[in-house]
Coordinates of C-alpha atoms in Angstrom, one line a residue:
Q11 CA -9.3 11.8 17.0
G12 CA -11.6 11.6 14.0
V13 CA -10.1 8.4 12.6
P14 CA -12.7 5.7 12.3
R15 CA -11.9 2.7 14.4
R16 CA -12.9 -0.5 12.6
P17 CA -11.6 -3.8 13.7
V18 CA -10.0 -4.6 10.3
L19 CA -9.3 -2.2 7.5
P20 CA -10.0 -3.1 3.8
D21 CA -8.2 -5.8 1.9
Q22 CA -6.9 -6.2 -1.6
R23 CA -5.9 -8.8 -4.2
D24 CA -4.2 -8.2 -7.6
P25 CA -1.5 -5.8 -8.8
R26 CA -2.5 -3.1 -6.3
L27 CA -0.1 -2.4 -3.6
A28 CA -1.2 -2.1 0.0
F29 CA 0.7 0.6 2.1
A30 CA 0.1 0.1 5.8
A31 CA 1.2 2.2 8.7
H32 CA 0.9 1.9 12.5
D33 CA 2.1 4.3 15.2
P34 CA 1.9 2.2 18.5
A35 CA 2.3 5.3 20.7
S36 CA -0.8 7.1 19.3
G37 CA -2.7 4.1 18.1
V38 CA -3.1 5.6 14.7
V39 CA -3.3 3.2 11.8
G40 CA -3.8 3.6 8.1
M41 CA -3.8 1.7 4.9
A42 CA -3.9 2.8 1.3
H43 CA -4.2 0.7 -1.9
F44 CA -2.3 2.1 -4.8
V45 CA -3.8 1.1 -8.2
L46 CA -1.3 2.8 -10.5
P47 CA 2.2 4.1 -10.1
D48 CA 2.2 7.5 -11.7
S49 CA -0.5 10.1 -11.5
T50 CA 1.1 12.2 -14.3
A51 CA 0.6 9.4 -16.8
T52 CA -3.0 10.3 -17.3
T53 CA -4.7 13.5 -18.5
R54 CA -7.9 12.7 -16.6
E55 CA -8.7 14.2 -13.2
V56 CA -7.0 12.0 -10.6
T57 CA -7.8 10.8 -7.1
P58 CA -4.4 11.2 -5.4
A59 CA -4.9 8.2 -3.1
R60 CA -5.0 5.8 -6.1
F61 CA -1.5 6.5 -7.2
C62 CA 1.8 5.7 -5.6
D63 CA 3.5 9.0 -6.3
T64 CA 0.7 11.1 -4.7
G65 CA -0.7 8.5 -2.3
V66 CA 2.3 8.1 -0.2
P67 CA 2.7 11.8 0.8
L68 CA -1.1 12.0 1.1
M69 CA -1.2 9.2 3.6
L70 CA 1.7 10.6 5.6
R71 CA -0.1 13.9 5.9
E72 CA -3.3 12.2 7.0
L73 CA -1.4 10.0 9.6
E74 CA 0.2 13.1 11.1
R75 CA -3.1 15.0 11.1
A76 CA -4.6 12.1 13.0
G77 CA -1.8 12.3 15.6
A78 CA 0.8 9.8 14.4
D79 CA 4.5 10.5 15.0
L80 CA 6.0 9.4 11.7
K81 CA 9.4 8.7 13.4
K82 CA 7.7 6.1 15.6
T83 CA 5.4 4.7 12.8
S84 CA 6.0 1.2 11.3
F85 CA 5.4 1.0 7.6
R86 CA 4.7 -2.2 5.5
I87 CA 3.9 -2.9 1.9
A88 CA 2.3 -5.9 0.4
G89 CA 0.9 -6.9 -3.0
G90 CA 1.9 -5.8 -6.4
A91 CA 1.4 -9.2 -7.9
H92 CA 2.2 -9.8 -11.6
M93 CA -1.2 -10.7 -12.8
T94 CA -1.8 -11.6 -16.4
I95 CA -4.5 -9.4 -17.9
A96 CA -4.3 -10.7 -21.5
R97 CA -1.8 -12.7 -23.5
G98 CA 0.9 -10.4 -24.8
F99 CA 0.4 -7.7 -22.2
E100 CA 2.3 -9.3 -19.4
T101 CA 5.6 -7.5 -19.8
K102 CA 4.2 -4.3 -21.3
L103 CA 2.0 -3.3 -18.4
N104 CA 3.5 -5.0 -15.4
I105 CA 1.6 -2.7 -13.1
G106 CA 2.3 -4.7 -10.0
E107 CA 6.1 -4.3 -10.4
R108 CA 5.7 -0.6 -11.4
N109 CA 3.6 0.0 -8.2
I110 CA 6.3 -1.6 -6.1
E111 CA 9.1 0.4 -7.7
A112 CA 7.2 3.7 -7.5
T113 CA 6.2 3.2 -3.8
K114 CA 9.8 2.3 -2.8
A115 CA 11.1 5.3 -4.7
K116 CA 8.7 7.7 -3.0
A117 CA 9.5 6.2 0.4
V118 CA 13.2 6.9 -0.1
E119 CA 12.3 10.4 -1.3
V120 CA 10.2 11.2 1.9
G121 CA 12.6 9.4 4.2
I122 CA 10.6 6.4 5.4
R123 CA 11.7 2.7 5.7
F124 CA 9.6 -0.4 5.4
R125 CA 9.6 -2.7 8.4
G126 CA 8.2 -5.5 6.4
E127 CA 7.2 -6.3 2.8
D128 CA 5.6 -9.1 0.8
V129 CA 5.6 -8.0 -2.8
G130 CA 5.6 -9.2 -6.3
G131 CA 5.2 -12.8 -7.4
A132 CA 2.4 -14.2 -9.4
H133 CA -0.2 -14.7 -6.6
G134 CA -2.8 -12.4 -5.3
R135 CA -3.0 -11.5 -1.6
T136 CA -5.5 -10.4 0.8
V137 CA -4.0 -7.7 3.1
R138 CA -5.6 -6.9 6.4
L139 CA -4.6 -4.3 9.0
S140 CA -6.0 -4.5 12.5
A141 CA -7.0 -1.1 13.8
A142 CA -6.7 -2.5 17.4
T143 CA -3.2 -3.9 17.2
G144 CA -1.6 -2.5 14.0
K145 CA -0.8 -6.1 12.9
V146 CA -0.7 -6.7 9.1
T147 CA -2.0 -10.1 8.1
I148 CA -1.4 -11.6 4.6
S149 CA -3.5 -14.3 3.1
N150 CA -2.1 -15.7 -0.1
V151 CA -4.8 -16.8 -2.6
G152 CA -5.0 -20.5 -2.2
G153 CA -2.3 -20.5 0.4
A154 CA -1.1 -19.6 3.9
T155 CA -2.1 -16.8 6.2
Y156 CA 0.7 -15.1 8.2
E157 CA 1.7 -11.9 9.9
L158 CA 3.9 -9.4 8.1

């Protein structure tokens, strides 16, 4: 169906938020990594997939284009850690929390629910999505690995 079938899709650590989807009926999977919450906060040309507000609808369109039935698709989010960039900027930027809030707000707007989530906190995560099974695996930096 034109969707590359790799055994494991990319992973991430830091304030980015992973948005994973799996339609078991069609076998379509997808994962996006949102870097920032709001595409309108910049005057530069944007890549829609990098932002929560534009990335969620973009991924939903791509999933449908690949043959997924969004009503049968499971959605999960993980990441959005509160990572200290520099002393004094912790509460001003808080990109991880803003990514979580923006993605959840867009999900409500477009009518999807998350089947699982592991978000926030102060630890980075590696998020993996199996293209073969649709399973989302989380590995906490310096910690446990588990299925979401």
